[in-house]
mmCIF file of C-alpha atoms and ligand atoms in Angstrom:
data_model
loop_
_atom_site.group_PDB
_atom_site.id
_atom_site.type_symbol
_atom_site.label_atom_id
_atom_site.label_comp_id
_atom_site.label_asym_id
_atom_site.label_seq_id
_atom_site.Cartn_x
_atom_site.Cartn_y
_atom_site.Cartn_z
ATOM 1 C CA MET A 321 -22.933 -20.627 -96.226
ATOM 2 C CA GLU A 322 -24.362 -22.724 -99.018
ATOM 3 C CA ALA A 323 -22.056 -25.677 -98.720
ATOM 4 C CA PHE A 324 -23.269 -26.374 -95.237
ATOM 5 C CA ALA A 325 -26.738 -26.877 -96.541
ATOM 6 C CA LEU A 326 -25.460 -30.249 -97.723
ATOM 7 C CA ARG A 327 -24.198 -31.213 -94.343
ATOM 8 C CA SER A 328 -27.164 -32.840 -92.766
ATOM 9 C CA PRO A 329 -27.826 -36.120 -90.974
ATOM 10 C CA ALA A 330 -30.061 -37.154 -93.855
ATOM 11 C CA ASP A 331 -27.020 -37.548 -96.052
ATOM 12 C CA SER A 332 -24.695 -39.102 -93.583
ATOM 13 C CA VAL A 333 -23.685 -42.713 -93.735
ATOM 14 C CA PRO A 334 -22.501 -44.048 -90.379
ATOM 15 C CA ALA A 335 -18.754 -43.767 -90.632
ATOM 16 C CA ALA A 336 -16.768 -46.965 -91.025
ATOM 17 C CA GLU A 337 -19.910 -49.063 -91.107
ATOM 18 C CA PRO A 338 -19.608 -51.481 -94.040
ATOM 19 C CA ILE A 339 -23.302 -51.489 -94.865
ATOM 20 C CA PRO A 340 -23.083 -53.227 -98.209
ATOM 21 C CA ASP A 341 -21.252 -56.169 -96.629
ATOM 22 C CA VAL A 342 -24.070 -56.555 -94.148
ATOM 23 C CA ALA A 343 -26.604 -56.517 -96.939
ATOM 24 C CA ARG A 344 -24.703 -59.106 -98.942
ATOM 25 C CA ALA A 345 -24.057 -61.320 -95.938
ATOM 26 C CA ALA A 346 -27.739 -61.148 -95.009
ATOM 27 C CA ALA A 347 -28.472 -62.426 -98.500
ATOM 28 C CA GLY A 348 -26.202 -65.419 -97.921
ATOM 29 C CA ASP A 349 -22.844 -64.227 -99.213
ATOM 30 C CA VAL A 350 -20.224 -65.992 -97.106
ATOM 31 C CA ARG A 351 -17.358 -63.916 -98.506
ATOM 32 C CA ALA A 352 -19.132 -60.706 -97.497
ATOM 33 C CA PHE A 353 -19.605 -62.208 -94.066
ATOM 34 C CA GLU A 354 -15.917 -62.985 -93.927
ATOM 35 C CA ASP A 355 -15.234 -59.301 -94.617
ATOM 36 C CA LEU A 356 -17.509 -58.421 -91.713
ATOM 37 C CA TYR A 357 -15.671 -60.920 -89.563
ATOM 38 C CA ARG A 358 -12.283 -59.397 -90.440
ATOM 39 C CA THR A 359 -13.546 -55.865 -89.820
ATOM 40 C CA HIS A 360 -15.147 -56.583 -86.472
ATOM 41 C CA LEU A 361 -12.961 -59.366 -85.107
ATOM 42 C CA PRO A 362 -10.481 -57.219 -83.126
ATOM 43 C CA ARG A 363 -13.171 -55.454 -81.154
ATOM 44 C CA VAL A 364 -15.408 -58.474 -80.719
ATOM 45 C CA HIS A 365 -12.538 -60.668 -79.591
ATOM 46 C CA ALA A 366 -11.338 -57.987 -77.181
ATOM 47 C CA LEU A 367 -14.866 -57.689 -75.808
ATOM 48 C CA VAL A 368 -15.168 -61.437 -75.301
ATOM 49 C CA ARG A 369 -11.706 -61.685 -73.807
ATOM 50 C CA ARG A 370 -12.369 -58.888 -71.335
ATOM 51 C CA MET A 371 -15.809 -60.179 -70.413
ATOM 52 C CA THR A 372 -14.563 -63.686 -69.761
ATOM 53 C CA GLY A 373 -11.235 -62.790 -68.255
ATOM 54 C CA GLY A 374 -9.594 -64.637 -71.122
ATOM 55 C CA ARG A 375 -11.276 -67.995 -70.672
ATOM 56 C CA GLU A 376 -12.208 -69.726 -73.931
ATOM 57 C CA ALA A 377 -12.171 -66.376 -75.706
ATOM 58 C CA ASP A 378 -11.384 -67.867 -79.140
ATOM 59 C CA GLU A 379 -14.063 -70.493 -78.934
ATOM 60 C CA ILE A 380 -16.686 -68.062 -77.687
ATOM 61 C CA THR A 381 -15.753 -65.541 -80.390
ATOM 62 C CA GLN A 382 -16.371 -68.241 -82.982
ATOM 63 C CA ASP A 383 -19.755 -68.906 -81.409
ATOM 64 C CA VAL A 384 -20.533 -65.200 -81.653
ATOM 65 C CA PHE A 385 -19.875 -65.059 -85.379
ATOM 66 C CA VAL A 386 -21.728 -68.283 -86.085
ATOM 67 C CA ARG A 387 -24.685 -66.912 -84.172
ATOM 68 C CA ALA A 388 -24.415 -63.601 -86.013
ATOM 69 C CA TRP A 389 -24.575 -65.449 -89.331
ATOM 70 C CA GLN A 390 -27.646 -67.360 -88.204
ATOM 71 C CA LYS A 391 -29.377 -64.222 -87.006
ATOM 72 C CA LEU A 392 -28.395 -61.791 -89.755
ATOM 73 C CA GLY A 393 -31.835 -62.113 -91.311
ATOM 74 C CA THR A 394 -33.278 -60.556 -88.169
ATOM 75 C CA PHE A 395 -30.929 -57.570 -88.270
ATOM 76 C CA ARG A 396 -33.103 -54.654 -89.261
ATOM 77 C CA GLY A 397 -30.512 -52.018 -89.756
ATOM 78 C CA ASP A 398 -32.096 -49.686 -87.210
ATOM 79 C CA ALA A 399 -29.002 -49.895 -85.015
ATOM 80 C CA SER A 400 -25.501 -49.977 -86.421
ATOM 81 C CA PHE A 401 -24.258 -53.441 -87.269
ATOM 82 C CA SER A 402 -21.392 -53.039 -84.866
ATOM 83 C CA THR A 403 -23.781 -52.271 -81.996
ATOM 84 C CA TRP A 404 -25.947 -55.227 -82.947
ATOM 85 C CA LEU A 405 -22.941 -57.540 -83.106
ATOM 86 C CA HIS A 406 -21.542 -56.371 -79.769
ATOM 87 C CA ARG A 407 -24.893 -56.908 -78.062
ATOM 88 C CA LEU A 408 -25.038 -60.369 -79.534
ATOM 89 C CA ALA A 409 -21.527 -61.073 -78.246
ATOM 90 C CA VAL A 410 -22.460 -59.945 -74.755
ATOM 91 C CA ASN A 411 -25.456 -62.273 -74.779
ATOM 92 C CA VAL A 412 -23.371 -65.217 -75.948
ATOM 93 C CA VAL A 413 -20.835 -64.635 -73.171
ATOM 94 C CA ILE A 414 -23.484 -64.279 -70.498
ATOM 95 C CA GLU A 415 -25.343 -67.388 -71.601
ATOM 96 C CA ARG A 416 -22.106 -69.308 -71.651
ATOM 97 C CA PHE A 417 -21.349 -68.565 -68.032
ATOM 98 C CA ARG A 418 -24.879 -68.718 -66.714
ATOM 99 C CA THR A 419 -24.180 -72.171 -65.379
ATOM 100 C CA GLU A 420 -24.609 -74.056 -62.138
ATOM 101 C CA GLN A 421 -23.486 -71.164 -60.014
ATOM 102 C CA ALA A 422 -25.969 -68.352 -59.682
ATOM 103 C CA ARG A 423 -24.635 -65.074 -61.015
ATOM 104 C CA ARG A 424 -25.744 -63.311 -57.871
ATOM 105 C CA ALA A 425 -23.346 -65.416 -55.865
ATOM 106 C CA ARG A 426 -20.470 -64.561 -58.166
ATOM 107 C CA MET A 427 -20.868 -60.912 -57.280
ATOM 108 C CA HIS A 428 -19.451 -61.655 -53.871
ATOM 109 C CA ASP A 429 -16.511 -63.736 -55.003
ATOM 110 C CA GLY A 430 -12.969 -62.618 -55.098
ATOM 111 C CA GLU A 431 -12.703 -60.420 -52.047
ATOM 112 C CA GLU A 432 -9.034 -61.332 -51.700
ATOM 113 C CA ILE A 433 -8.355 -60.323 -55.269
ATOM 114 C CA PHE A 434 -9.757 -56.900 -54.550
ATOM 115 C CA GLU A 435 -7.493 -56.672 -51.536
ATOM 116 C CA THR A 436 -4.439 -57.547 -53.593
ATOM 117 C CA LEU A 437 -5.188 -55.426 -56.626
ATOM 118 C CA SER A 438 -6.363 -52.419 -54.633
ATOM 119 C CA ALA A 439 -3.171 -52.281 -52.649
ATOM 120 C CA PRO A 440 -1.543 -48.869 -52.402
ATOM 121 C CA PRO A 441 0.943 -47.885 -55.107
ATOM 122 C CA GLN A 442 4.093 -48.644 -53.151
ATOM 123 C CA THR A 443 3.219 -52.321 -52.765
ATOM 124 C CA ARG A 444 1.518 -52.990 -56.063
ATOM 125 C CA ASP A 445 2.998 -55.194 -58.684
ATOM 126 C CA ILE A 446 4.210 -52.633 -61.189
ATOM 127 C CA GLY A 447 4.262 -55.299 -63.863
ATOM 128 C CA ILE A 448 0.472 -55.583 -63.924
ATOM 129 C CA ASP A 449 -0.860 -53.310 -66.621
ATOM 130 C CA PHE A 450 -4.424 -52.181 -67.097
ATOM 131 C CA GLU A 451 -5.627 -55.108 -69.222
ATOM 132 C CA ALA A 452 -3.945 -57.659 -66.972
ATOM 133 C CA ALA A 453 -5.457 -56.062 -63.887
ATOM 134 C CA LEU A 454 -8.851 -56.041 -65.585
ATOM 135 C CA GLU A 455 -8.501 -59.743 -66.309
ATOM 136 C CA LYS A 456 -7.811 -60.454 -62.646
ATOM 137 C CA LEU A 457 -10.936 -58.746 -61.365
ATOM 138 C CA PRO A 458 -13.667 -60.990 -59.958
ATOM 139 C CA ASP A 459 -16.097 -62.098 -62.682
ATOM 140 C CA GLY A 460 -18.994 -59.900 -61.650
ATOM 141 C CA ALA A 461 -17.042 -56.681 -61.247
ATOM 142 C CA ARG A 462 -15.134 -57.297 -64.473
ATOM 143 C CA GLU A 463 -18.264 -57.937 -66.524
ATOM 144 C CA ILE A 464 -19.945 -54.853 -65.124
ATOM 145 C CA PHE A 465 -16.921 -52.672 -65.751
ATOM 146 C CA VAL A 466 -16.595 -53.904 -69.344
ATOM 147 C CA LEU A 467 -20.303 -53.481 -70.020
ATOM 148 C CA HIS A 468 -20.572 -50.024 -68.465
ATOM 149 C CA ASP A 469 -17.277 -48.303 -69.109
ATOM 150 C CA VAL A 470 -16.053 -50.069 -72.243
ATOM 151 C CA GLU A 471 -19.284 -50.934 -74.021
ATOM 152 C CA GLY A 472 -21.481 -48.102 -72.788
ATOM 153 C CA TYR A 473 -24.328 -50.070 -71.208
ATOM 154 C CA LYS A 474 -26.530 -48.410 -68.552
ATOM 155 C CA HIS A 475 -26.885 -49.826 -65.065
ATOM 156 C CA HIS A 476 -30.494 -50.830 -65.597
ATOM 157 C CA GLU A 477 -29.506 -52.757 -68.740
ATOM 158 C CA ILE A 478 -26.659 -54.467 -66.932
ATOM 159 C CA ALA A 479 -28.962 -55.275 -64.047
ATOM 160 C CA SER A 480 -31.400 -57.052 -66.303
ATOM 161 C CA LEU A 481 -28.702 -58.839 -68.303
ATOM 162 C CA LEU A 482 -26.919 -60.167 -65.228
ATOM 163 C CA GLU A 483 -30.030 -60.565 -63.087
ATOM 164 C CA ILE A 484 -28.779 -58.318 -60.331
ATOM 165 C CA SER A 485 -30.040 -55.050 -58.877
ATOM 166 C CA PRO A 486 -28.947 -51.709 -60.355
ATOM 167 C CA GLY A 487 -27.476 -50.899 -56.941
ATOM 168 C CA THR A 488 -25.235 -53.966 -57.104
ATOM 169 C CA SER A 489 -24.170 -52.952 -60.583
ATOM 170 C CA LYS A 490 -23.211 -49.457 -59.375
ATOM 171 C CA ALA A 491 -21.347 -50.754 -56.354
ATOM 172 C CA GLN A 492 -19.370 -53.319 -58.350
ATOM 173 C CA LEU A 493 -18.521 -50.760 -61.004
ATOM 174 C CA HIS A 494 -17.121 -48.457 -58.370
ATOM 175 C CA ARG A 495 -15.049 -51.242 -56.841
ATOM 176 C CA ALA A 496 -13.659 -52.182 -60.240
ATOM 177 C CA ARG A 497 -12.706 -48.576 -60.985
ATOM 178 C CA MET A 498 -11.145 -48.095 -57.564
ATOM 179 C CA MET A 499 -8.959 -51.119 -58.181
ATOM 180 C CA LEU A 500 -8.075 -50.289 -61.761
ATOM 181 C CA ARG A 501 -6.953 -46.734 -60.951
ATOM 182 C CA ARG A 502 -3.828 -48.314 -59.497
ATOM 183 C CA HIS A 503 -2.963 -49.804 -62.871
ATOM 184 C CA LEU A 504 -3.320 -46.917 -65.247
ATOM 185 C CA THR A 505 0.215 -47.060 -66.597
ATOM 186 C CA MET B 1212 -8.014 -42.203 -45.900
ATOM 187 C CA ALA B 1213 -11.306 -42.983 -47.547
ATOM 188 C CA ASP B 1214 -14.291 -41.204 -46.066
ATOM 189 C CA VAL B 1215 -18.012 -41.629 -46.523
ATOM 190 C CA TRP B 1216 -17.865 -39.703 -49.779
ATOM 191 C CA THR B 1217 -15.314 -41.918 -51.495
ATOM 192 C CA ASP B 1218 -17.914 -44.510 -52.402
ATOM 193 C CA ARG B 1219 -20.119 -41.921 -54.055
ATOM 194 C CA LEU B 1220 -17.446 -40.712 -56.456
ATOM 195 C CA SER B 1221 -18.380 -43.065 -59.286
ATOM 196 C CA GLU B 1222 -21.997 -42.030 -59.078
ATOM 197 C CA TYR B 1223 -20.865 -38.428 -59.141
ATOM 198 C CA LEU B 1224 -18.730 -39.135 -62.196
ATOM 199 C CA ASP B 1225 -21.659 -40.820 -63.948
ATOM 200 C CA ASP B 1226 -24.038 -38.010 -62.996
ATOM 201 C CA GLU B 1227 -26.278 -40.319 -61.010
ATOM 202 C CA LEU B 1228 -26.540 -38.345 -57.757
ATOM 203 C CA THR B 1229 -29.557 -36.305 -56.769
ATOM 204 C CA PRO B 1230 -28.986 -32.564 -57.064
ATOM 205 C CA ALA B 1231 -28.754 -32.285 -53.284
ATOM 206 C CA ALA B 1232 -26.199 -35.105 -52.944
ATOM 207 C CA ARG B 1233 -24.273 -33.691 -55.854
ATOM 208 C CA ALA B 1234 -24.052 -30.276 -54.274
ATOM 209 C CA ALA B 1235 -22.988 -31.768 -50.954
ATOM 210 C CA LEU B 1236 -20.302 -33.877 -52.615
ATOM 211 C CA GLU B 1237 -19.020 -30.892 -54.557
ATOM 212 C CA SER B 1238 -18.549 -28.881 -51.407
ATOM 213 C CA HIS B 1239 -16.799 -31.856 -49.837
ATOM 214 C CA LEU B 1240 -14.501 -32.146 -52.853
ATOM 215 C CA ALA B 1241 -13.428 -28.566 -52.404
ATOM 216 C CA ALA B 1242 -12.285 -29.385 -48.887
ATOM 217 C CA CYS B 1243 -10.937 -32.938 -49.321
ATOM 218 C CA PRO B 1244 -7.866 -33.293 -51.543
ATOM 219 C CA GLU B 1245 -7.969 -37.085 -51.222
ATOM 220 C CA CYS B 1246 -11.423 -37.364 -52.715
ATOM 221 C CA ALA B 1247 -10.482 -34.853 -55.373
ATOM 222 C CA ALA B 1248 -7.428 -36.931 -56.281
ATOM 223 C CA THR B 1249 -9.401 -40.180 -56.271
ATOM 224 C CA LEU B 1250 -12.018 -38.577 -58.484
ATOM 225 C CA SER B 1251 -9.463 -37.621 -61.073
ATOM 226 C CA GLU B 1252 -8.014 -41.149 -60.997
ATOM 227 C CA LEU B 1253 -11.465 -42.626 -61.490
ATOM 228 C CA ARG B 1254 -12.037 -40.251 -64.354
ATOM 229 C CA ALA B 1255 -8.788 -41.455 -65.908
ATOM 230 C CA VAL B 1256 -9.943 -45.073 -65.561
ATOM 231 C CA VAL B 1257 -13.178 -44.276 -67.378
ATOM 232 C CA GLU B 1258 -11.263 -42.475 -70.111
ATOM 233 C CA ARG B 1259 -8.910 -45.392 -70.425
ATOM 234 C CA ALA B 1260 -11.797 -47.834 -70.721
ATOM 235 C CA ARG B 1261 -13.273 -45.819 -73.575
ATOM 236 C CA ARG B 1262 -9.997 -45.921 -75.447
ATOM 237 C CA LEU B 1263 -9.213 -49.596 -74.938
ATOM 238 C CA PRO B 1264 -8.197 -50.857 -78.365
ATOM 239 C CA GLY B 1265 -9.536 -53.881 -80.153
ATOM 240 C CA ARG B 1266 -7.029 -56.644 -80.578
ATOM 241 C CA PRO B 1267 -7.349 -59.658 -82.838
ATOM 242 C CA PRO B 1268 -6.674 -63.131 -81.455
ATOM 243 C CA ALA B 1269 -3.363 -64.842 -82.085
ATOM 244 C CA ALA B 1270 -4.933 -67.464 -84.327
ATOM 245 C CA ASP B 1271 -7.216 -66.936 -87.305
ATOM 246 C CA LEU B 1272 -10.635 -68.091 -86.166
ATOM 247 C CA TRP B 1273 -12.267 -67.923 -89.581
ATOM 248 C CA PRO B 1274 -11.710 -71.523 -90.767
ATOM 249 C CA GLY B 1275 -13.464 -72.790 -87.656
ATOM 250 C CA ILE B 1276 -16.323 -70.383 -88.230
ATOM 251 C CA GLU B 1277 -16.736 -71.004 -91.930
ATOM 252 C CA THR B 1278 -17.221 -74.740 -91.523
ATOM 253 C CA ARG B 1279 -20.116 -74.034 -89.171
ATOM 254 C CA LEU B 1280 -21.967 -71.603 -91.427
ATOM 255 C CA ALA B 1281 -23.737 -74.303 -93.405
ATOM 256 C CA GLY B 1282 -26.176 -74.994 -90.602
ATOM 257 C CA PRO B 1283 -29.708 -73.638 -90.530
ATOM 258 C CA ARG B 1284 -30.211 -69.916 -90.229
ATOM 259 C CA LEU B 1285 -32.932 -68.381 -88.136
ATOM 260 C CA ALA B 1286 -35.916 -67.885 -90.372
ATOM 261 C CA ARG B 1287 -37.413 -64.478 -90.724
ATOM 262 C CA SER B 1288 -41.052 -63.918 -89.862
ATOM 263 C CA ALA B 1289 -42.306 -65.797 -92.902
ATOM 264 C CA GLY B 1290 -41.186 -67.082 -96.236
ATOM 265 C CA PRO B 1291 -39.243 -70.038 -97.485
ATOM 266 C CA ALA B 1292 -36.144 -71.340 -95.782
ATOM 267 C CA ARG B 1293 -33.108 -69.282 -96.540
ATOM 268 C CA ASP B 1294 -30.743 -70.486 -99.178
ATOM 269 C CA VAL B 1295 -27.381 -70.644 -97.490
ATOM 270 C CA ARG B 1296 -25.272 -71.294 -100.548
ATOM 271 C CA PRO B 1297 -22.647 -68.607 -100.952
ATOM 272 C CA ALA B 1298 -24.106 -66.055 -103.311
ATOM 273 C CA ARG B 1299 -22.009 -64.493 -105.997
ATOM 274 C CA ARG B 1300 -20.290 -61.309 -104.979
ATOM 275 C CA PHE B 1301 -21.563 -57.990 -106.151
ATOM 276 C CA ALA B 1302 -19.240 -55.685 -107.981
ATOM 277 C CA PHE B 1303 -19.894 -52.770 -105.692
ATOM 278 C CA THR B 1304 -17.279 -52.420 -102.970
ATOM 279 C CA ALA B 1305 -18.168 -51.506 -99.449
ATOM 280 C CA PRO B 1306 -15.886 -48.537 -98.840
ATOM 281 C CA GLN B 1307 -17.268 -46.606 -101.774
ATOM 282 C CA LEU B 1308 -20.511 -45.738 -100.125
ATOM 283 C CA VAL B 1309 -18.842 -44.911 -96.858
ATOM 284 C CA ALA B 1310 -16.293 -42.763 -98.617
ATOM 285 C CA ALA B 1311 -19.058 -40.981 -100.422
ATOM 286 C CA GLY B 1312 -20.780 -40.247 -97.154
ATOM 287 C CA LEU B 1313 -17.573 -38.906 -95.691
ATOM 288 C CA ALA B 1314 -16.901 -36.764 -98.718
ATOM 289 C CA LEU B 1315 -20.215 -35.119 -98.110
ATOM 290 C CA MET B 1316 -19.619 -34.568 -94.462
ATOM 291 C CA VAL B 1317 -16.063 -33.343 -94.456
ATOM 292 C CA MET B 1318 -15.585 -29.837 -95.692
ATOM 293 C CA SER B 1319 -12.929 -27.288 -95.038
ATOM 294 C CA GLY B 1320 -13.710 -23.719 -94.075
ATOM 295 C CA GLY B 1321 -15.063 -21.135 -96.456
ATOM 296 C CA GLY B 1322 -17.528 -23.511 -97.991
ATOM 297 C CA THR B 1323 -14.909 -25.321 -100.027
ATOM 298 C CA TRP B 1324 -15.482 -28.997 -100.403
ATOM 299 C CA VAL B 1325 -12.899 -31.593 -99.779
ATOM 300 C CA LEU B 1326 -12.851 -34.371 -102.280
ATOM 301 C CA LEU B 1327 -11.990 -37.498 -100.382
ATOM 302 C CA HIS B 1328 -11.842 -39.955 -103.185
ATOM 303 C CA GLY B 1329 -11.304 -39.902 -106.897
ATOM 304 C CA GLY B 1330 -13.955 -39.966 -109.518
ATOM 305 C CA ARG B 1331 -13.307 -37.295 -112.067
ATOM 306 C CA ALA B 1332 -16.517 -37.803 -113.909
ATOM 307 C CA THR B 1333 -17.100 -35.170 -116.562
ATOM 308 C CA SER B 1334 -20.788 -35.639 -117.043
ATOM 309 C CA MET B 1335 -23.682 -36.169 -114.716
ATOM 310 C CA PRO B 1336 -24.289 -39.855 -114.231
ATOM 311 C CA PRO B 1337 -27.565 -41.094 -115.598
ATOM 312 C CA VAL B 1338 -30.294 -41.522 -113.052
ATOM 313 C CA ALA B 1339 -30.831 -45.196 -112.440
ATOM 314 C CA ALA B 1340 -34.029 -45.788 -114.296
ATOM 315 C CA SER B 1341 -36.583 -47.542 -112.179
ATOM 316 C CA ASP B 1342 -37.334 -50.738 -114.021
ATOM 317 C CA PRO B 1343 -40.619 -52.088 -112.652
ATOM 318 C CA ALA B 1344 -39.588 -55.634 -113.546
ATOM 319 C CA ARG B 1345 -36.660 -55.397 -111.178
ATOM 320 C CA GLU B 1346 -38.429 -53.630 -108.367
ATOM 321 C CA PRO B 1347 -38.905 -55.693 -105.220
ATOM 322 C CA ALA B 1348 -42.364 -56.996 -104.559
ATOM 323 C CA ARG B 1349 -42.747 -54.967 -101.415
ATOM 324 C CA LEU B 1350 -40.923 -51.925 -100.264
ATOM 325 C CA VAL B 1351 -40.656 -51.510 -96.558
ATOM 326 C CA ASN B 1352 -40.718 -47.918 -95.447
ATOM 327 C CA ALA B 1353 -39.988 -46.617 -98.914
ATOM 328 C CA GLY B 1354 -41.371 -43.246 -97.998
ATOM 329 C CA VAL B 1355 -41.777 -42.150 -101.588
ATOM 330 C CA ALA B 1356 -43.962 -43.944 -104.078
ATOM 331 C CA ASP B 1357 -42.005 -45.169 -107.077
ATOM 332 C CA GLN B 1358 -43.549 -42.952 -109.696
ATOM 333 C CA ARG B 1359 -43.407 -39.810 -107.607
ATOM 334 C CA TYR B 1360 -39.864 -40.675 -106.766
ATOM 335 C CA ASP B 1361 -38.863 -41.004 -110.407
ATOM 336 C CA GLU B 1362 -40.549 -37.706 -111.264
ATOM 337 C CA ALA B 1363 -38.916 -35.901 -108.397
ATOM 338 C CA ILE B 1364 -35.516 -37.250 -109.380
ATOM 339 C CA ALA B 1365 -36.015 -36.226 -113.001
ATOM 340 C CA ASP B 1366 -37.098 -32.703 -112.027
ATOM 341 C CA LEU B 1367 -34.189 -32.257 -109.722
ATOM 342 C CA GLN B 1368 -31.734 -33.627 -112.211
ATOM 343 C CA GLN B 1369 -32.959 -31.114 -114.754
ATOM 344 C CA ALA B 1370 -32.839 -28.203 -112.333
ATOM 345 C CA LEU B 1371 -29.358 -29.188 -111.356
ATOM 346 C CA GLU B 1372 -28.246 -29.422 -114.963
ATOM 347 C CA SER B 1373 -29.416 -25.871 -115.644
ATOM 348 C CA GLY B 1374 -27.719 -24.499 -112.543
ATOM 349 C CA ARG B 1375 -24.574 -26.453 -113.208
ATOM 350 C CA SER B 1376 -22.597 -23.633 -114.829
ATOM 351 C CA GLN B 1377 -22.800 -21.623 -111.623
ATOM 352 C CA MET B 1378 -21.391 -24.360 -109.456
ATOM 353 C CA ASP B 1379 -17.864 -24.789 -108.296
ATOM 354 C CA PRO B 1380 -16.134 -27.616 -110.243
ATOM 355 C CA THR B 1381 -14.996 -29.292 -107.029
ATOM 356 C CA THR B 1382 -18.525 -29.238 -105.735
ATOM 357 C CA ILE B 1383 -19.727 -30.829 -108.948
ATOM 358 C CA ALA B 1384 -17.066 -33.522 -108.713
ATOM 359 C CA VAL B 1385 -18.056 -34.380 -105.150
ATOM 360 C CA LEU B 1386 -21.696 -34.343 -106.065
ATOM 361 C CA GLU B 1387 -21.167 -36.661 -108.986
ATOM 362 C CA ALA B 1388 -19.065 -39.051 -106.972
ATOM 363 C CA ASN B 1389 -21.773 -39.174 -104.336
ATOM 364 C CA LEU B 1390 -24.531 -39.682 -106.845
ATOM 365 C CA LYS B 1391 -22.562 -42.470 -108.425
ATOM 366 C CA ALA B 1392 -22.052 -44.196 -105.104
ATOM 367 C CA ILE B 1393 -25.709 -43.872 -104.206
ATOM 368 C CA ASP B 1394 -26.774 -45.149 -107.626
ATOM 369 C CA ALA B 1395 -24.453 -48.099 -107.195
ATOM 370 C CA ALA B 1396 -25.966 -48.792 -103.776
ATOM 371 C CA ILE B 1397 -29.452 -48.609 -105.245
ATOM 372 C CA GLU B 1398 -28.571 -50.954 -108.046
ATOM 373 C CA GLN B 1399 -26.815 -53.334 -105.738
ATOM 374 C CA SER B 1400 -29.789 -53.436 -103.387
ATOM 375 C CA GLN B 1401 -32.111 -54.117 -106.296
ATOM 376 C CA ARG B 1402 -29.936 -56.956 -107.519
ATOM 377 C CA ALA B 1403 -29.735 -58.475 -104.056
ATOM 378 C CA LEU B 1404 -33.482 -58.081 -103.622
ATOM 379 C CA ALA B 1405 -34.092 -59.963 -106.825
ATOM 380 C CA GLN B 1406 -32.701 -62.993 -104.985
ATOM 381 C CA ASP B 1407 -34.202 -62.264 -101.611
ATOM 382 C CA GLN B 1408 -37.277 -60.116 -102.026
ATOM 383 C CA GLU B 1409 -38.501 -60.057 -98.467
ATOM 384 C CA ASN B 1410 -35.223 -59.235 -96.817
ATOM 385 C CA VAL B 1411 -36.121 -56.438 -94.444
ATOM 386 C CA TYR B 1412 -32.637 -55.099 -94.279
ATOM 387 C CA LEU B 1413 -32.209 -54.950 -98.040
ATOM 388 C CA ASN B 1414 -35.563 -53.252 -98.458
ATOM 389 C CA ASN B 1415 -34.675 -50.666 -95.881
ATOM 390 C CA HIS B 1416 -31.275 -50.257 -97.422
ATOM 391 C CA LEU B 1417 -32.783 -49.578 -100.829
ATOM 392 C CA ALA B 1418 -35.349 -47.160 -99.437
ATOM 393 C CA ASP B 1419 -32.636 -45.387 -97.533
ATOM 394 C CA ALA B 1420 -30.385 -45.077 -100.574
ATOM 395 C CA ARG B 1421 -33.233 -43.658 -102.626
ATOM 396 C CA GLN B 1422 -34.070 -41.167 -99.920
ATOM 397 C CA ARG B 1423 -30.475 -40.102 -99.756
ATOM 398 C CA LYS B 1424 -30.358 -39.581 -103.483
ATOM 399 C CA LEU B 1425 -33.447 -37.433 -103.302
ATOM 400 C CA ALA B 1426 -32.108 -35.407 -100.389
ATOM 401 C CA LEU B 1427 -28.756 -34.966 -102.076
ATOM 402 C CA LEU B 1428 -30.293 -33.767 -105.314
ATOM 403 C CA ARG B 1429 -32.629 -31.392 -103.482
ATOM 404 C CA ARG B 1430 -29.804 -29.752 -101.643
ATOM 405 C CA ALA B 1431 -27.545 -29.675 -104.655
ATOM 406 C CA THR B 1432 -30.281 -28.017 -106.683
ATOM 407 C CA ALA B 1433 -30.820 -25.444 -103.972
ATOM 408 C CA LEU B 1434 -27.098 -24.873 -103.925
ATOM 409 C CA ALA B 1435 -26.908 -24.434 -107.694
ATOM 410 C CA GLY B 1436 -29.897 -22.102 -107.807
ATOM 411 C CA GLY B 1437 -29.116 -20.121 -104.684
ATOM 412 C CA LYS B 1438 -25.595 -19.175 -105.529
ATOM 413 C CA THR B 1439 -25.217 -15.424 -106.010
HETATM 414 ZN ZN1 LIG C 70 -13.106 -36.989 -48.991
#
């Protein structure tokens, strides 16, 4: 069929990727950058909010976009802009919370929360929906769940980002999923 | 209650078990309704995570961002400090190129094209002449040398023009809309590059647009000539 000869990856533009805005913003166009901000804000803010459990999500989101503006000149266009921006956001969040307490230690926090949230259906708080339950997860498990299941990171990537072992990443992911399955409604 | 296999269910779901462990777990699943039920719940969690929607914040964060954009930007590998003054906007709008790409990709059955956006051009758009004065100093990954590129485009344009009568009008309309969008992208990149010649992204963007134009014309020409 002749028409299908035209359907090839060589012709395809990544769908919904506002490439010209990126190009203009990289050249210093603030209005183009504002367009990028408006396009990507819902997903970036949701990412930050889920990663942080809601803490300082607005402020950190602003940091993400300021950083994106500063680094746009280094964006090479070999990944999609949205992927690049999300990775940047993840790094900003992780840096923000890489504070006095070692991340490794945080992996073992919140045992009681797991107990509460993993309770069998008959005793669970029906009012807690999926996002709310996600927010209540211990920091480590929540970050790993968001990175792996929402953002599509691999365990070895998560391990290096969070400075933990891939085994810890797998175990925490499983715990997060086991808890969240009670809040699927 | 949970058994020794429960904690392996996520690994099973993510295809991270060895073949032997996988086979063992599968035979356990066939005999353990609890694990089977837990597995399907875990699968639902993963599905849910993939579909979690974006949600904007309650407040507009832009004013707070915009006031901070005047600071220094990270310099690229070399070159003068970046001018951070807001540049003038280019006339080309973002969705055009995307729409053009989609128009190419989305087709109904039977080889009929679906025209996704307007553009009832009646003549072939002129090929953007390559003006050496406006070419960027360096092309990163251009793939095709300028002169060869111009020749190839001219040849293809001519071949297409002669095969035009045999082409479906809808196909021609889509083709022209796409060519127009690509030409606009090329021109826009060249204008932006005039202000920022070493911008890697812009250079790649231009090279990519030119490649797409070439590929589009090649296929369109084949389509025009190959129609029986
Ligand atoms: Zn079992």
